[in-house]
mmCIF file of C-alpha atoms and ligand atoms in Angstrom:
data_model
loop_
_atom_site.group_PDB
_atom_site.id
_atom_site.type_symbol
_atom_site.label_atom_id
_atom_site.label_comp_id
_atom_site.label_asym_id
_atom_site.label_seq_id
_atom_site.Cartn_x
_atom_site.Cartn_y
_atom_site.Cartn_z
ATOM 1 C CA MET A 1 192.745 107.089 178.101
ATOM 2 C CA THR A 2 189.848 105.217 176.964
ATOM 3 C CA LEU A 3 190.105 101.464 177.290
ATOM 4 C CA ASN A 4 188.745 99.120 174.785
ATOM 5 C CA LYS A 5 185.908 97.035 176.490
ATOM 6 C CA PHE A 6 186.708 93.899 174.513
ATOM 7 C CA LYS A 7 189.936 92.148 175.673
ATOM 8 C CA ILE A 8 192.265 89.461 174.346
ATOM 9 C CA GLY A 9 190.908 86.168 175.491
ATOM 10 C CA GLN A 10 187.328 87.068 175.508
ATOM 11 C CA SER A 11 184.829 85.030 173.523
ATOM 12 C CA ILE A 12 182.937 85.655 170.271
ATOM 13 C CA GLY A 13 179.804 83.439 169.730
ATOM 14 C CA ILE A 14 178.964 82.649 166.348
ATOM 15 C CA ILE A 15 175.539 81.303 165.172
ATOM 16 C CA GLY A 16 176.184 78.843 162.191
ATOM 17 C CA GLY A 17 179.277 76.757 161.775
ATOM 18 C CA GLY A 18 179.619 76.662 157.742
ATOM 19 C CA GLN A 19 182.596 78.107 155.948
ATOM 20 C CA LEU A 20 181.733 81.664 156.819
ATOM 21 C CA GLY A 21 181.731 80.818 160.566
ATOM 22 C CA LYS A 22 184.965 78.965 160.074
ATOM 23 C CA MET A 23 186.766 81.811 158.472
ATOM 24 C CA MET A 24 185.383 84.251 160.970
ATOM 25 C CA ALA A 25 186.681 82.007 163.665
ATOM 26 C CA GLN A 26 190.122 81.651 162.238
ATOM 27 C CA SER A 27 190.317 85.480 161.955
ATOM 28 C CA ALA A 28 189.267 85.996 165.555
ATOM 29 C CA GLN A 29 191.561 83.411 166.918
ATOM 30 C CA ARG A 30 194.472 84.994 165.123
ATOM 31 C CA MET A 31 193.654 88.189 166.984
ATOM 32 C CA GLY A 32 193.614 86.162 170.311
ATOM 33 C CA PHE A 33 190.046 85.837 170.863
ATOM 34 C CA LYS A 34 188.054 82.783 171.701
ATOM 35 C CA VAL A 35 185.350 81.411 169.657
ATOM 36 C CA ASN A 36 182.144 79.444 170.438
ATOM 37 C CA ILE A 37 180.172 78.003 167.491
ATOM 38 C CA LEU A 38 176.413 76.957 167.435
ATOM 39 C CA ASP A 39 175.501 74.661 164.695
ATOM 40 C CA PRO A 40 172.994 71.715 164.359
ATOM 41 C CA ASP A 41 175.659 69.601 162.485
ATOM 42 C CA PRO A 42 178.330 68.156 164.827
ATOM 43 C CA THR A 43 180.624 67.789 161.735
ATOM 44 C CA CYS A 44 180.299 71.309 160.639
ATOM 45 C CA PRO A 45 183.419 73.128 159.255
ATOM 46 C CA ALA A 46 183.725 75.753 162.145
ATOM 47 C CA ARG A 47 183.534 73.188 164.825
ATOM 48 C CA PHE A 48 187.039 72.211 164.415
ATOM 49 C CA VAL A 49 188.441 75.622 164.697
ATOM 50 C CA ALA A 50 186.434 76.582 167.799
ATOM 51 C CA HIS A 51 187.052 76.482 171.524
ATOM 52 C CA GLN A 52 183.382 75.368 172.263
ATOM 53 C CA PHE A 53 180.702 73.863 170.239
ATOM 54 C CA ILE A 54 177.147 73.954 170.823
ATOM 55 C CA GLU A 55 175.062 71.402 168.938
ATOM 56 C CA SER A 56 171.679 73.032 168.613
ATOM 57 C CA PRO A 57 169.337 74.208 165.834
ATOM 58 C CA TYR A 58 169.901 77.709 164.942
ATOM 59 C CA ASN A 59 166.350 78.912 166.116
ATOM 60 C CA ASP A 60 166.367 77.053 169.328
ATOM 61 C CA LEU A 61 166.084 79.534 172.192
ATOM 62 C CA LYS A 62 167.801 77.192 174.679
ATOM 63 C CA GLY A 63 170.716 76.696 172.335
ATOM 64 C CA LEU A 64 171.175 80.373 171.762
ATOM 65 C CA LYS A 65 170.957 81.107 175.313
ATOM 66 C CA ALA A 66 173.802 78.480 175.998
ATOM 67 C CA LEU A 67 175.896 80.115 173.401
ATOM 68 C CA SER A 68 175.233 83.633 174.918
ATOM 69 C CA ASN A 69 176.108 82.293 178.448
ATOM 70 C CA VAL A 70 179.657 81.446 177.308
ATOM 71 C CA SER A 71 180.222 84.327 174.826
ATOM 72 C CA ASP A 72 180.935 88.164 175.426
ATOM 73 C CA VAL A 73 179.578 89.034 172.009
ATOM 74 C CA ILE A 74 177.146 87.259 169.554
ATOM 75 C CA THR A 75 177.452 87.382 165.845
ATOM 76 C CA TYR A 76 176.086 85.216 162.860
ATOM 77 C CA GLU A 77 177.424 83.822 159.645
ATOM 78 C CA PHE A 78 174.091 83.968 157.826
ATOM 79 C CA GLU A 79 170.703 85.742 157.713
ATOM 80 C CA ASN A 80 168.204 82.930 158.076
ATOM 81 C CA ILE A 81 167.982 82.883 161.787
ATOM 82 C CA ASN A 82 164.539 83.440 163.254
ATOM 83 C CA ALA A 83 164.462 87.187 163.901
ATOM 84 C CA GLU A 84 161.914 86.798 166.615
ATOM 85 C CA THR A 85 164.105 84.060 168.413
ATOM 86 C CA LEU A 86 167.268 86.396 167.904
ATOM 87 C CA LYS A 87 165.242 89.175 169.542
ATOM 88 C CA GLU A 88 164.835 87.049 172.684
ATOM 89 C CA ILE A 89 168.587 87.105 173.326
ATOM 90 C CA CYS A 90 169.205 90.640 172.316
ATOM 91 C CA SER A 91 168.094 92.372 175.400
ATOM 92 C CA GLU A 92 170.259 90.497 177.897
ATOM 93 C CA ASN A 93 173.231 90.008 175.617
ATOM 94 C CA ASN A 94 175.701 91.733 173.521
ATOM 95 C CA VAL A 95 174.267 91.338 169.929
ATOM 96 C CA PRO A 96 175.492 94.423 168.156
ATOM 97 C CA GLN A 97 174.000 93.554 164.824
ATOM 98 C CA GLY A 98 170.523 93.300 166.485
ATOM 99 C CA TYR A 99 167.681 91.226 165.034
ATOM 100 C CA GLU A 100 165.936 93.762 162.920
ATOM 101 C CA THR A 101 168.297 93.600 160.007
ATOM 102 C CA VAL A 102 168.058 89.741 159.489
ATOM 103 C CA GLY A 103 164.312 90.182 159.877
ATOM 104 C CA ILE A 104 164.143 92.593 156.997
ATOM 105 C CA LEU A 105 166.701 90.942 154.845
ATOM 106 C CA GLN A 106 165.620 87.240 155.161
ATOM 107 C CA ASN A 107 162.408 88.150 153.217
ATOM 108 C CA ARG A 108 163.164 89.277 149.745
ATOM 109 C CA LEU A 109 159.856 91.282 149.701
ATOM 110 C CA SER A 110 160.720 93.413 152.858
ATOM 111 C CA GLU A 111 164.263 93.658 151.620
ATOM 112 C CA LYS A 112 163.358 94.941 148.313
ATOM 113 C CA GLU A 113 160.876 97.420 149.956
ATOM 114 C CA ALA A 114 163.579 98.649 152.387
ATOM 115 C CA ILE A 115 166.212 99.255 149.456
ATOM 116 C CA ALA A 116 163.569 100.852 147.299
ATOM 117 C CA SER A 117 162.496 103.164 149.939
ATOM 118 C CA SER A 118 166.167 104.235 150.554
ATOM 119 C CA GLY A 119 166.002 105.639 147.045
ATOM 120 C CA ALA A 120 168.444 102.878 145.819
ATOM 121 C CA LYS A 121 167.404 101.505 142.376
ATOM 122 C CA VAL A 122 166.002 97.964 142.235
ATOM 123 C CA VAL A 123 164.628 96.044 139.169
ATOM 124 C CA PRO A 124 160.713 96.289 138.788
ATOM 125 C CA TYR A 125 159.125 93.711 140.921
ATOM 126 C CA TYR A 126 155.859 92.532 142.215
ATOM 127 C CA LYS A 127 154.641 90.592 145.220
ATOM 128 C CA VAL A 128 152.958 87.422 144.117
ATOM 129 C CA ASP A 129 150.701 85.412 146.444
ATOM 130 C CA SER A 130 147.865 84.210 144.145
ATOM 131 C CA LYS A 131 147.433 83.306 140.476
ATOM 132 C CA ALA A 132 145.647 86.587 139.896
ATOM 133 C CA SER A 133 148.638 88.590 141.277
ATOM 134 C CA LEU A 134 150.918 86.549 139.057
ATOM 135 C CA ASP A 135 148.923 87.516 136.047
ATOM 136 C CA ILE A 136 149.017 91.095 136.935
ATOM 137 C CA ALA A 137 152.809 90.862 137.299
ATOM 138 C CA ILE A 138 153.227 89.054 133.963
ATOM 139 C CA ALA A 139 150.915 91.599 132.158
ATOM 140 C CA ASP A 140 152.893 94.533 133.648
ATOM 141 C CA LEU A 141 156.508 93.363 133.641
ATOM 142 C CA ASP A 142 156.366 91.173 130.598
ATOM 143 C CA TYR A 143 158.571 88.177 129.757
ATOM 144 C CA PRO A 144 161.229 87.227 130.796
ATOM 145 C CA ILE A 145 160.476 87.204 134.468
ATOM 146 C CA VAL A 146 162.214 85.716 137.421
ATOM 147 C CA LEU A 147 160.052 84.320 140.194
ATOM 148 C CA LYS A 148 161.804 83.926 143.487
ATOM 149 C CA THR A 149 160.554 82.525 146.752
ATOM 150 C CA VAL A 150 160.397 85.185 149.476
ATOM 151 C CA PHE A 151 161.934 82.974 152.138
ATOM 152 C CA GLY A 152 164.847 80.730 152.087
ATOM 153 C CA GLY A 153 166.460 80.950 148.560
ATOM 154 C CA TYR A 154 170.223 80.825 147.887
ATOM 155 C CA ASP A 155 172.388 79.889 144.940
ATOM 156 C CA GLY A 156 169.520 80.238 142.764
ATOM 157 C CA LYS A 157 167.397 77.772 144.623
ATOM 158 C CA GLY A 158 163.625 78.559 144.867
ATOM 159 C CA GLN A 159 163.800 80.476 141.464
ATOM 160 C CA LEU A 160 161.870 80.016 138.266
ATOM 161 C CA VAL A 161 162.662 81.820 135.027
ATOM 162 C CA LEU A 162 159.515 82.459 132.992
ATOM 163 C CA LYS A 163 160.148 82.982 129.299
ATOM 164 C CA SER A 164 156.852 82.508 127.958
ATOM 165 C CA ASP A 165 153.337 81.232 128.641
ATOM 166 C CA ALA A 166 154.948 77.713 128.338
ATOM 167 C CA GLU A 167 156.065 77.849 131.996
ATOM 168 C CA LEU A 168 152.943 79.235 133.389
ATOM 169 C CA ASP A 169 151.798 75.860 134.820
ATOM 170 C CA GLU A 170 154.906 75.525 136.749
ATOM 171 C CA ALA A 171 154.516 79.170 137.888
ATOM 172 C CA TYR A 172 150.970 78.513 139.043
ATOM 173 C CA LYS A 173 152.186 75.439 141.043
ATOM 174 C CA MET A 174 154.964 77.505 142.603
ATOM 175 C CA VAL A 175 152.332 80.243 143.702
ATOM 176 C CA GLU A 176 150.373 77.571 145.654
ATOM 177 C CA ASP A 177 153.376 76.625 147.885
ATOM 178 C CA ALA A 178 154.972 79.995 148.639
ATOM 179 C CA VAL A 179 154.785 83.757 148.640
ATOM 180 C CA LEU A 180 156.976 84.930 145.647
ATOM 181 C CA VAL A 181 158.603 88.060 144.307
ATOM 182 C CA ALA A 182 158.233 88.456 140.409
ATOM 183 C CA GLU A 183 161.078 90.371 139.091
ATOM 184 C CA LYS A 184 161.760 91.625 135.535
ATOM 185 C CA MET A 185 164.620 89.530 134.254
ATOM 186 C CA ILE A 186 167.111 92.031 132.910
ATOM 187 C CA GLU A 187 169.665 91.444 130.151
ATOM 188 C CA LEU A 188 172.765 91.298 132.245
ATOM 189 C CA ASP A 189 175.924 93.104 130.939
ATOM 190 C CA ARG A 190 177.825 92.384 134.266
ATOM 191 C CA GLU A 191 177.272 91.649 137.815
ATOM 192 C CA ILE A 192 179.222 93.343 140.721
ATOM 193 C CA SER A 193 179.334 93.286 144.494
ATOM 194 C CA ILE A 194 180.812 95.506 147.061
ATOM 195 C CA THR A 195 181.654 94.574 150.641
ATOM 196 C CA ALA A 196 181.992 96.921 153.446
ATOM 197 C CA SER A 197 182.273 96.704 157.255
ATOM 198 C CA ARG A 198 180.581 99.043 159.656
ATOM 199 C CA ASN A 199 181.583 98.990 163.434
ATOM 200 C CA ILE A 200 179.504 99.651 166.270
ATOM 201 C CA GLN A 201 180.759 103.304 166.277
ATOM 202 C CA GLY A 202 179.504 103.757 162.874
ATOM 203 C CA GLU A 203 182.735 103.797 161.159
ATOM 204 C CA ILE A 204 182.582 102.190 157.688
ATOM 205 C CA VAL A 205 185.221 100.750 155.346
ATOM 206 C CA TYR A 206 184.717 99.538 151.662
ATOM 207 C CA PHE A 207 186.444 96.800 149.903
ATOM 208 C CA PRO A 208 187.177 97.183 146.227
ATOM 209 C CA VAL A 209 184.414 96.588 143.651
ATOM 210 C CA GLN A 210 184.123 92.605 142.887
ATOM 211 C CA GLU A 211 183.184 91.411 139.436
ATOM 212 C CA ASN A 212 181.237 88.314 139.621
ATOM 213 C CA ILE A 213 180.437 85.721 137.102
ATOM 214 C CA HIS A 214 177.828 83.039 138.047
ATOM 215 C CA ARG A 215 177.251 79.695 136.434
ATOM 216 C CA ASN A 216 173.817 78.019 136.980
ATOM 217 C CA GLN A 217 173.038 80.859 139.340
ATOM 218 C CA ILE A 218 176.075 79.934 141.674
ATOM 219 C CA LEU A 219 179.012 82.209 142.051
ATOM 220 C CA PHE A 220 181.805 80.796 139.702
ATOM 221 C CA LYS A 221 184.470 83.560 139.544
ATOM 222 C CA THR A 222 185.184 86.891 141.270
ATOM 223 C CA THR A 223 187.768 89.274 139.777
ATOM 224 C CA VAL A 224 189.065 92.367 141.738
ATOM 225 C CA GLU A 225 191.246 95.144 140.546
ATOM 226 C CA LYS A 226 192.347 98.395 142.220
ATOM 227 C CA GLU A 227 189.977 100.772 140.299
ATOM 228 C CA HIS A 228 186.563 100.198 139.053
ATOM 229 C CA ALA A 229 184.202 102.520 136.926
ATOM 230 C CA TYR A 230 181.351 101.681 139.097
ATOM 231 C CA LYS A 231 183.082 102.254 142.498
ATOM 232 C CA ASP A 232 181.453 105.662 143.232
ATOM 233 C CA ALA A 233 178.059 104.713 141.886
ATOM 234 C CA ALA A 234 177.911 101.430 143.971
ATOM 235 C CA VAL A 235 179.246 103.244 147.114
ATOM 236 C CA ALA A 236 176.598 106.012 146.578
ATOM 237 C CA GLU A 237 173.809 103.204 146.579
ATOM 238 C CA VAL A 238 175.272 101.573 149.628
ATOM 239 C CA GLU A 239 175.061 104.854 151.485
ATOM 240 C CA LYS A 240 171.500 105.365 150.728
ATOM 241 C CA ILE A 241 170.854 101.706 151.967
ATOM 242 C CA ILE A 242 172.579 102.145 155.199
ATOM 243 C CA SER A 243 170.585 105.236 155.991
ATOM 244 C CA LYS A 244 167.582 102.983 156.155
ATOM 245 C CA ILE A 245 168.991 99.575 157.412
ATOM 246 C CA HIS A 246 171.210 99.133 160.518
ATOM 247 C CA PHE A 247 174.437 97.345 159.623
ATOM 248 C CA VAL A 248 177.165 96.296 162.017
ATOM 249 C CA GLY A 249 179.834 93.849 160.774
ATOM 250 C CA THR A 250 180.554 92.916 157.335
ATOM 251 C CA PHE A 251 177.899 93.092 154.666
ATOM 252 C CA THR A 252 177.784 92.782 150.913
ATOM 253 C CA VAL A 253 175.538 94.428 148.298
ATOM 254 C CA GLU A 254 175.062 92.715 145.028
ATOM 255 C CA PHE A 255 174.460 94.746 141.966
ATOM 256 C CA PHE A 256 173.253 93.996 138.234
ATOM 257 C CA ILE A 257 174.591 96.143 135.464
ATOM 258 C CA ASP A 258 172.298 95.997 132.318
ATOM 259 C CA LYS A 259 173.279 96.387 128.694
ATOM 260 C CA THR A 260 172.662 100.202 128.800
ATOM 261 C CA GLY A 261 174.947 100.592 131.733
ATOM 262 C CA GLU A 262 172.191 100.982 134.343
ATOM 263 C CA LEU A 263 173.124 99.872 137.827
ATOM 264 C CA TYR A 264 170.498 97.999 140.087
ATOM 265 C CA VAL A 265 170.731 96.684 143.515
ATOM 266 C CA ASN A 266 169.953 92.987 143.441
ATOM 267 C CA GLU A 267 170.263 91.855 147.121
ATOM 268 C CA ILE A 268 172.192 92.363 150.429
ATOM 269 C CA ALA A 269 173.872 89.772 152.600
ATOM 270 C CA PRO A 270 174.307 91.069 156.249
ATOM 271 C CA ARG A 271 177.513 89.080 156.568
ATOM 272 C CA PRO A 272 180.708 87.988 154.851
ATOM 273 C CA HIS A 273 180.102 87.085 151.281
ATOM 274 C CA ASN A 274 181.362 84.702 148.818
ATOM 275 C CA SER A 275 182.467 87.350 146.561
ATOM 276 C CA GLY A 276 184.758 88.717 149.330
ATOM 277 C CA HIS A 277 186.885 85.606 149.877
ATOM 278 C CA TYR A 278 189.848 86.792 147.762
ATOM 279 C CA SER A 279 190.384 89.595 150.634
ATOM 280 C CA ILE A 280 192.092 86.800 152.724
ATOM 281 C CA GLU A 281 195.061 86.911 150.571
ATOM 282 C CA ALA A 282 194.694 89.785 148.295
ATOM 283 C CA CYS A 283 194.007 92.656 150.889
ATOM 284 C CA ASP A 284 195.734 93.850 154.028
ATOM 285 C CA TYR A 285 192.457 93.009 155.918
ATOM 286 C CA SER A 286 190.181 90.220 154.951
ATOM 287 C CA GLN A 287 186.221 90.665 155.259
ATOM 288 C CA PHE A 288 186.419 88.403 158.128
ATOM 289 C CA ASP A 289 189.075 90.406 160.087
ATOM 290 C CA THR A 290 186.998 93.506 159.593
ATOM 291 C CA HIS A 291 183.833 91.698 160.606
ATOM 292 C CA ILE A 292 185.353 90.696 163.775
ATOM 293 C CA LEU A 293 186.833 94.199 164.571
ATOM 294 C CA SER A 294 183.329 95.616 163.872
ATOM 295 C CA VAL A 295 181.334 93.461 166.170
ATOM 296 C CA ILE A 296 183.761 94.022 169.028
ATOM 297 C CA GLY A 297 183.868 97.766 168.607
ATOM 298 C CA TYR A 298 187.408 98.237 167.506
ATOM 299 C CA THR A 299 188.584 100.922 165.252
ATOM 300 C CA LEU A 300 188.544 99.977 161.437
ATOM 301 C CA PRO A 301 191.286 100.640 158.933
ATOM 302 C CA LYS A 302 190.573 103.836 157.057
ATOM 303 C CA GLN A 303 190.981 101.992 153.837
ATOM 304 C CA ILE A 304 191.440 98.477 152.632
ATOM 305 C CA ARG A 305 194.626 97.951 150.383
ATOM 306 C CA LEU A 306 194.462 95.403 147.510
ATOM 307 C CA HIS A 307 197.980 94.088 147.050
ATOM 308 C CA GLU A 308 197.400 92.734 143.562
ATOM 309 C CA LYS A 309 194.694 92.036 140.959
ATOM 310 C CA ALA A 310 192.976 89.002 142.355
ATOM 311 C CA VAL A 311 190.678 86.297 140.969
ATOM 312 C CA MET A 312 188.676 83.737 143.148
ATOM 313 C CA TYR A 313 187.124 80.564 141.717
ATOM 314 C CA ASN A 314 184.659 78.734 143.966
ATOM 315 C CA LEU A 315 185.217 74.962 144.454
ATOM 316 C CA LEU A 316 182.028 72.996 144.264
ATOM 317 C CA GLY A 317 182.000 69.238 144.722
ATOM 318 C CA GLN A 318 182.687 68.421 141.201
ATOM 319 C CA ASP A 319 185.441 71.072 141.088
ATOM 320 C CA LEU A 320 187.272 69.767 144.094
ATOM 321 C CA ASP A 321 188.039 66.462 142.364
ATOM 322 C CA ALA A 322 189.743 68.421 139.533
ATOM 323 C CA MET A 323 191.649 70.716 141.811
ATOM 324 C CA GLU A 324 192.972 67.922 143.994
ATOM 325 C CA HIS A 325 194.394 66.198 141.033
ATOM 326 C CA TYR A 326 196.443 69.242 139.987
ATOM 327 C CA PHE A 327 196.883 71.156 143.406
ATOM 328 C CA HIS A 328 200.510 69.555 144.144
ATOM 329 C CA ASN A 329 201.759 71.296 141.266
ATOM 330 C CA HIS A 330 200.377 74.750 141.653
ATOM 331 C CA PRO A 331 201.663 76.677 144.702
ATOM 332 C CA GLU A 332 200.258 79.895 143.258
ATOM 333 C CA TRP A 333 196.791 78.624 143.926
ATOM 334 C CA HIS A 334 195.821 79.672 147.456
ATOM 335 C CA VAL A 335 193.538 76.750 148.233
ATOM 336 C CA HIS A 336 190.809 76.818 150.783
ATOM 337 C CA VAL A 337 188.775 73.643 151.598
ATOM 338 C CA TYR A 338 186.113 73.982 153.941
ATOM 339 C CA GLY A 339 186.066 70.564 155.402
ATOM 340 C CA LYS A 340 182.581 69.457 154.810
ATOM 341 C CA GLU A 341 181.967 65.786 155.347
ATOM 342 C CA VAL A 342 179.869 65.213 152.183
ATOM 343 C CA ARG A 343 181.280 66.214 148.747
ATOM 344 C CA LYS A 344 178.348 66.874 146.575
ATOM 345 C CA GLU A 345 177.609 68.182 143.119
ATOM 346 C CA ASN A 346 177.075 72.204 143.303
ATOM 347 C CA ARG A 347 177.895 72.180 147.020
ATOM 348 C CA LYS A 348 180.489 74.946 148.017
ATOM 349 C CA MET A 349 183.350 72.809 149.298
ATOM 350 C CA GLY A 350 186.163 75.451 148.920
ATOM 351 C CA HIS A 351 187.608 78.252 146.794
ATOM 352 C CA ILE A 352 190.975 79.165 145.210
ATOM 353 C CA THR A 353 192.545 82.578 145.037
ATOM 354 C CA LEU A 354 195.097 83.717 142.441
ATOM 355 C CA LEU A 355 197.159 86.742 142.778
ATOM 356 C CA LEU A 356 197.549 87.846 139.093
ATOM 357 C CA ASP A 357 199.459 91.025 138.337
ATOM 358 C CA ASP A 358 201.688 90.108 135.422
ATOM 359 C CA LYS A 359 200.866 86.433 135.971
ATOM 360 C CA GLU A 360 198.577 84.106 133.870
ATOM 361 C CA ASP A 361 195.628 82.471 135.270
ATOM 362 C CA THR A 362 196.725 78.762 135.667
ATOM 363 C CA TYR A 363 193.538 77.530 137.329
ATOM 364 C CA TYR A 364 190.936 78.209 134.489
ATOM 365 C CA PRO A 365 192.633 76.273 131.628
ATOM 366 C CA ILE A 366 192.667 73.222 133.920
ATOM 367 C CA TYR A 367 189.218 73.865 134.979
ATOM 368 C CA GLU A 368 187.989 74.017 131.371
ATOM 369 C CA GLU A 369 189.888 70.890 130.392
ATOM 370 C CA MET A 370 188.566 69.027 133.156
ATOM 371 C CA MET A 371 184.978 69.944 132.683
ATOM 372 C CA SER A 372 184.971 69.448 128.777
HETATM 373 P P1 ADP B 1 170.359 84.098 145.306
HETATM 374 O O1 ADP B 1 169.793 84.398 146.614
HETATM 375 O O2 ADP B 1 170.261 82.770 144.819
HETATM 376 O O3 ADP B 1 171.817 84.544 145.260
HETATM 377 P P2 ADP B 1 169.832 86.177 143.429
HETATM 378 O O4 ADP B 1 168.647 86.971 143.407
HETATM 379 O O5 ADP B 1 171.225 86.933 143.802
HETATM 380 O O6 ADP B 1 169.533 84.954 144.324
HETATM 381 O O7 ADP B 1 170.038 85.419 142.106
HETATM 382 C C1 ADP B 1 171.040 84.585 141.648
HETATM 383 C C2 ADP B 1 171.608 85.011 140.203
HETATM 384 O O8 ADP B 1 170.424 84.772 139.267
HETATM 385 C C3 ADP B 1 171.985 86.402 140.131
HETATM 386 O O9 ADP B 1 173.398 86.468 140.600
HETATM 387 C C4 ADP B 1 171.967 86.493 138.592
HETATM 388 O O10 ADP B 1 173.021 86.022 137.917
HETATM 389 C C5 ADP B 1 170.668 85.718 138.211
HETATM 390 N N1 ADP B 1 169.352 86.658 138.346
HETATM 391 C C6 ADP B 1 168.664 86.834 139.567
HETATM 392 N N2 ADP B 1 167.528 87.733 139.173
HETATM 393 C C7 ADP B 1 167.846 88.285 138.055
HETATM 394 C C8 ADP B 1 167.126 89.291 137.197
HETATM 395 N N3 ADP B 1 166.063 89.983 137.692
HETATM 396 N N4 ADP B 1 167.722 89.546 136.077
HETATM 397 C C9 ADP B 1 168.685 88.763 135.677
HETATM 398 N N5 ADP B 1 169.346 87.881 136.231
HETATM 399 C C10 ADP B 1 168.953 87.559 137.393
HETATM 400 MG MG1 MG B 2 172.702 86.484 145.105
#
């Protein structure tokens, strides 16, 4: 008999206490594990569902060591941890995700290079670190182009769309401040993503394909059904990528589909992802459950079952006001509110999941009415 090394009551340390850390913690606690959270913000959402809280900047070695001292395994809820600092704790602690993957994926350039070298398809791109290199990128890619900062962008932050020479001045200014990736802006037909979990032993399980609609470059709505025409093509791309990049835990690959039906890999998140939140109610395992199982080296389910067609809407600051007004009358809305102190416009405050087989969507009409 082989015994599992990870026991009930042992501790999982999570770097980052936002909503992803909170939902990971809740999943871990349900299974009987203890959770320690490290975050600089003493009011962060995960703090209030953790056994221990360590107030520290993410990239502070002392803080990471303090987390490691009280945790049997370390994981993270986001990729913007300094890979070099993470490396420092990897040798003496159990960090199954390692430091290399965040190092590659927190930089859009090394991310794209790794994806392209795996043979997966990405939209044409250039590295832009000077006015001259921007001119070359524009001449070759042609408008429209999206400029993205190599470091630190999320929810469309750090991006500029160039439609013509009219935006050139702004673009030149952007190059002065940061290294950029210039990407061909493609005419999107749809955006999809696929979430997967891979455990320490290398077993992998896929969630169903997620169809994503963005507004102002922020995820607005995710729809999931049992079958999807792009499932095999998307999984084939993920398999190429995982032959190049080491993944343990839950990760998500975002794709573009252009008007001709061509599939391109957009970006990868080495952690649970907003487009996988529906899995909490709509699947037999959530993306947080399989993340925890993966990092503690437990066997993964052979497949993920989607109970019903599901729709997830994000609740941004402005949406939360509307939702709150109607919530009391809509038990079919599975409401998640993350518990962030400050309700700000365009800040992700929560989400709603609806299970929809044979039922109508009751959230969207209300949302439209409130927003009009
Ligand atoms: P973020 O890190 O902010 O999620 P993304 O690269 O995923 O950055 O961009 C956010 C959104 O902007 C995408 O989901 C897509 O809707 C749009 N977008 C980004 N790049 C392109 C592109 N090359 N062509 C068309 N749309 C794009
Ligand atoms: Mg994205």
